[in-house]
Short mmCIF file of C-alpha atoms in Angstrom, two decimals:
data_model
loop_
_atom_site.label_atom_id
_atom_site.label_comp_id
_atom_site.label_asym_id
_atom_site.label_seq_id
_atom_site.Cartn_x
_atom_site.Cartn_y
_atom_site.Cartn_z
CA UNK A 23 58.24 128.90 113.86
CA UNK A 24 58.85 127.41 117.09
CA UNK A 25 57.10 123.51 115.79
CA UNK A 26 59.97 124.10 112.65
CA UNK A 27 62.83 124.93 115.35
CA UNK A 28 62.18 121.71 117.20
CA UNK A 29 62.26 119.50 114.33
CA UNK A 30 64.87 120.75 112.80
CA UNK A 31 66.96 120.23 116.06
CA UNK A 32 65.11 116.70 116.96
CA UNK A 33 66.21 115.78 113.90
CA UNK A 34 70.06 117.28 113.96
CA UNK A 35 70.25 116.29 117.59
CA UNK A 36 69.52 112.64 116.90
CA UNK A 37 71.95 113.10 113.78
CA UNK A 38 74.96 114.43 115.67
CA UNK A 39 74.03 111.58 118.82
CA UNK A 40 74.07 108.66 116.74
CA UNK A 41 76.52 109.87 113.58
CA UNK A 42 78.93 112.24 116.15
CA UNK A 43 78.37 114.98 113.40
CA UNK A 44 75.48 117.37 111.91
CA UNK A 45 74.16 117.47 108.56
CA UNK A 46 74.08 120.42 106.87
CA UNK A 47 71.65 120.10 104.09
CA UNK A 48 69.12 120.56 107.27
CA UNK A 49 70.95 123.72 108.11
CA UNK A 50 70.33 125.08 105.10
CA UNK A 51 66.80 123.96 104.32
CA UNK A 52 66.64 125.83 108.21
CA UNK A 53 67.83 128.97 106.76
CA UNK A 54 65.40 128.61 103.39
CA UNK A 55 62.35 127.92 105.19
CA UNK A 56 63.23 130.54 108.02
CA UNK A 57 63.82 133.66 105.27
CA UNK A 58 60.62 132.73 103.58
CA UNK A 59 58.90 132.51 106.88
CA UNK A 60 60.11 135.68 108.15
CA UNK A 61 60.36 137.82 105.15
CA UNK A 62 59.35 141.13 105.08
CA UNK A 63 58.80 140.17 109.27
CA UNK A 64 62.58 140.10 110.46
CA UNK A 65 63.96 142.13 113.12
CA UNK A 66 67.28 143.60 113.82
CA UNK A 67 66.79 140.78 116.81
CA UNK A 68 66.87 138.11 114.29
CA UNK A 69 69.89 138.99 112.48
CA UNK A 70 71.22 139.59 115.96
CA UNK A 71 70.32 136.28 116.99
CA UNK A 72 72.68 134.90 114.45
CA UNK A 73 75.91 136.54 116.49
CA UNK A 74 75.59 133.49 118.69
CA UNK A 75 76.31 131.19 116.27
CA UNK A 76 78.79 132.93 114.54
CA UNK A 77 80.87 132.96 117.90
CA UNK A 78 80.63 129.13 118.58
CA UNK A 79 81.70 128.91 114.95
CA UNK A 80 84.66 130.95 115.61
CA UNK A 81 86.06 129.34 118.52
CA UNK A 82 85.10 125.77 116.91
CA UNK A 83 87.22 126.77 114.05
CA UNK A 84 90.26 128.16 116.51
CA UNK A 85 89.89 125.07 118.60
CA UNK A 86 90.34 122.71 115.61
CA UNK A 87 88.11 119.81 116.05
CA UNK A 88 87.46 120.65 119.89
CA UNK A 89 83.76 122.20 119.64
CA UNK A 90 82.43 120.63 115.97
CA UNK A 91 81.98 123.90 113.51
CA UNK A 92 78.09 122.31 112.11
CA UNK A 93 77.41 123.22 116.23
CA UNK A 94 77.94 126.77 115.23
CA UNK A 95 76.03 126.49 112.17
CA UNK A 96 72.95 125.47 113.78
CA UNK A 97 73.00 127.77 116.07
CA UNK A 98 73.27 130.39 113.77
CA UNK A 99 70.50 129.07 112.16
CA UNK A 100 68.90 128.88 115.43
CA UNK A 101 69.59 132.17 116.55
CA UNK A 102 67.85 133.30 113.23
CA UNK A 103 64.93 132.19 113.29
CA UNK A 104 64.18 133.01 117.50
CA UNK A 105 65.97 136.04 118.01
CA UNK A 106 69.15 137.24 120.13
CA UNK A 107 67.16 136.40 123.41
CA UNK A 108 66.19 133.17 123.12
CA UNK A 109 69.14 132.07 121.09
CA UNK A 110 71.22 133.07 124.59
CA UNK A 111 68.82 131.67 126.92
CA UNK A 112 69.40 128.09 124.88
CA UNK A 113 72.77 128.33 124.76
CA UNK A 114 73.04 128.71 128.27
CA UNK A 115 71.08 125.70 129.47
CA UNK A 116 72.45 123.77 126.61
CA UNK A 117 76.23 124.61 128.06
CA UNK A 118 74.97 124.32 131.80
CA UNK A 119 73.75 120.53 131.19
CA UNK A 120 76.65 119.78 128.77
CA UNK A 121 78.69 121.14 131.21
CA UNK A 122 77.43 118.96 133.78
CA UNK A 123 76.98 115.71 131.70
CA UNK A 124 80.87 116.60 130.77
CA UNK A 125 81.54 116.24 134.63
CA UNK A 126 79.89 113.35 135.59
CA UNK A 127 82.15 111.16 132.45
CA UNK A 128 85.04 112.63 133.96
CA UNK A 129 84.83 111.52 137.67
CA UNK A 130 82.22 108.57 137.27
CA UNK A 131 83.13 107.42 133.28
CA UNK A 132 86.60 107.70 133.37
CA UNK A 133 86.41 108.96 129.38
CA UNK A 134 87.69 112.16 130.04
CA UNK A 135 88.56 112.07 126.24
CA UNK A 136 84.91 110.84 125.04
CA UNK A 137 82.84 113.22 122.69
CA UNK A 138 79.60 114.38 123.61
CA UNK A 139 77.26 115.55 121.32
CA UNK A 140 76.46 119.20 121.61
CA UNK A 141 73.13 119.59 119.66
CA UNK A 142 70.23 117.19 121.93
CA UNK A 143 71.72 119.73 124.78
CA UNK A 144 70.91 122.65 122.49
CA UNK A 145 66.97 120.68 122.25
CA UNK A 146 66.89 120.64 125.85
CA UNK A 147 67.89 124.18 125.90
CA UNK A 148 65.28 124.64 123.43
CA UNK A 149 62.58 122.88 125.27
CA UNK A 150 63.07 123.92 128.57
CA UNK A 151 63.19 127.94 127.69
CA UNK A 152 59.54 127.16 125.78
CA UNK A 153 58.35 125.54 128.99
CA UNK A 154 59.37 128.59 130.76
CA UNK A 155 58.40 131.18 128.38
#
């Protein structure tokens, strides 16, 4: 599961850095192959995983074009397929380095309005929990 996690957010995260947005036919080709992968398999910490998502997607809705809502979406999707746990443990390295990446465009960039992308920092997230797994 974890090879079909990484492509699907190589492939989003080069989507959202080059287009500014995600696509969510992969999103829900995520969620196919996931349910058939985990069927009859799933934990209560999958379907937990997804409450994650559904919170980005919340506040990205609120916030009105602030935080994009396909962010959410993969992370739901996300969240699905790995499991409350890991789902958290991405999110916070993906907001630590966005975070910081946000910081450095505001006192070195001077584009204090610029967009960043949100999903290659949710593939470093990614990454970097696997590496320390």
């Amino acid at each position: 599961m974890n090879g079909i996690v990484f492509l699907y957010l190589l492939i989003n995260g080069w989507t959202d850095y080059k287009k500014g947005e995600v696509d969510l036919r992969y999103t829900v080709a995520m969620a196919g192959v996931t349910g058939i992968y985990k069927v009859g398999t799933e934990t209560l910490d999958n379907w937990w995983g997804i409450l994650p998502g559904l919170l980005l997607w919340v506040i990205a809705v609120s916030r009105k074009g602030k935080i994009g809502s396909g962010d959410g979406w993969i992370v739901m999707a996300v969240g699905w397929a790995l499991g409350m746990k890991k789902v958290w443990n991405l999110l916070a390295i993906a907001f630590f380095t966005a975070g910081g990446v946000g910081i450095f465009y505001l006192f070195f960039k001077k584009e204090s309005e610029k967009e960043i992308p949100f999903v290659p920092f949710l593939l470093l997230g990614f990454l970097v929990g696997e590496c320390l797994a």
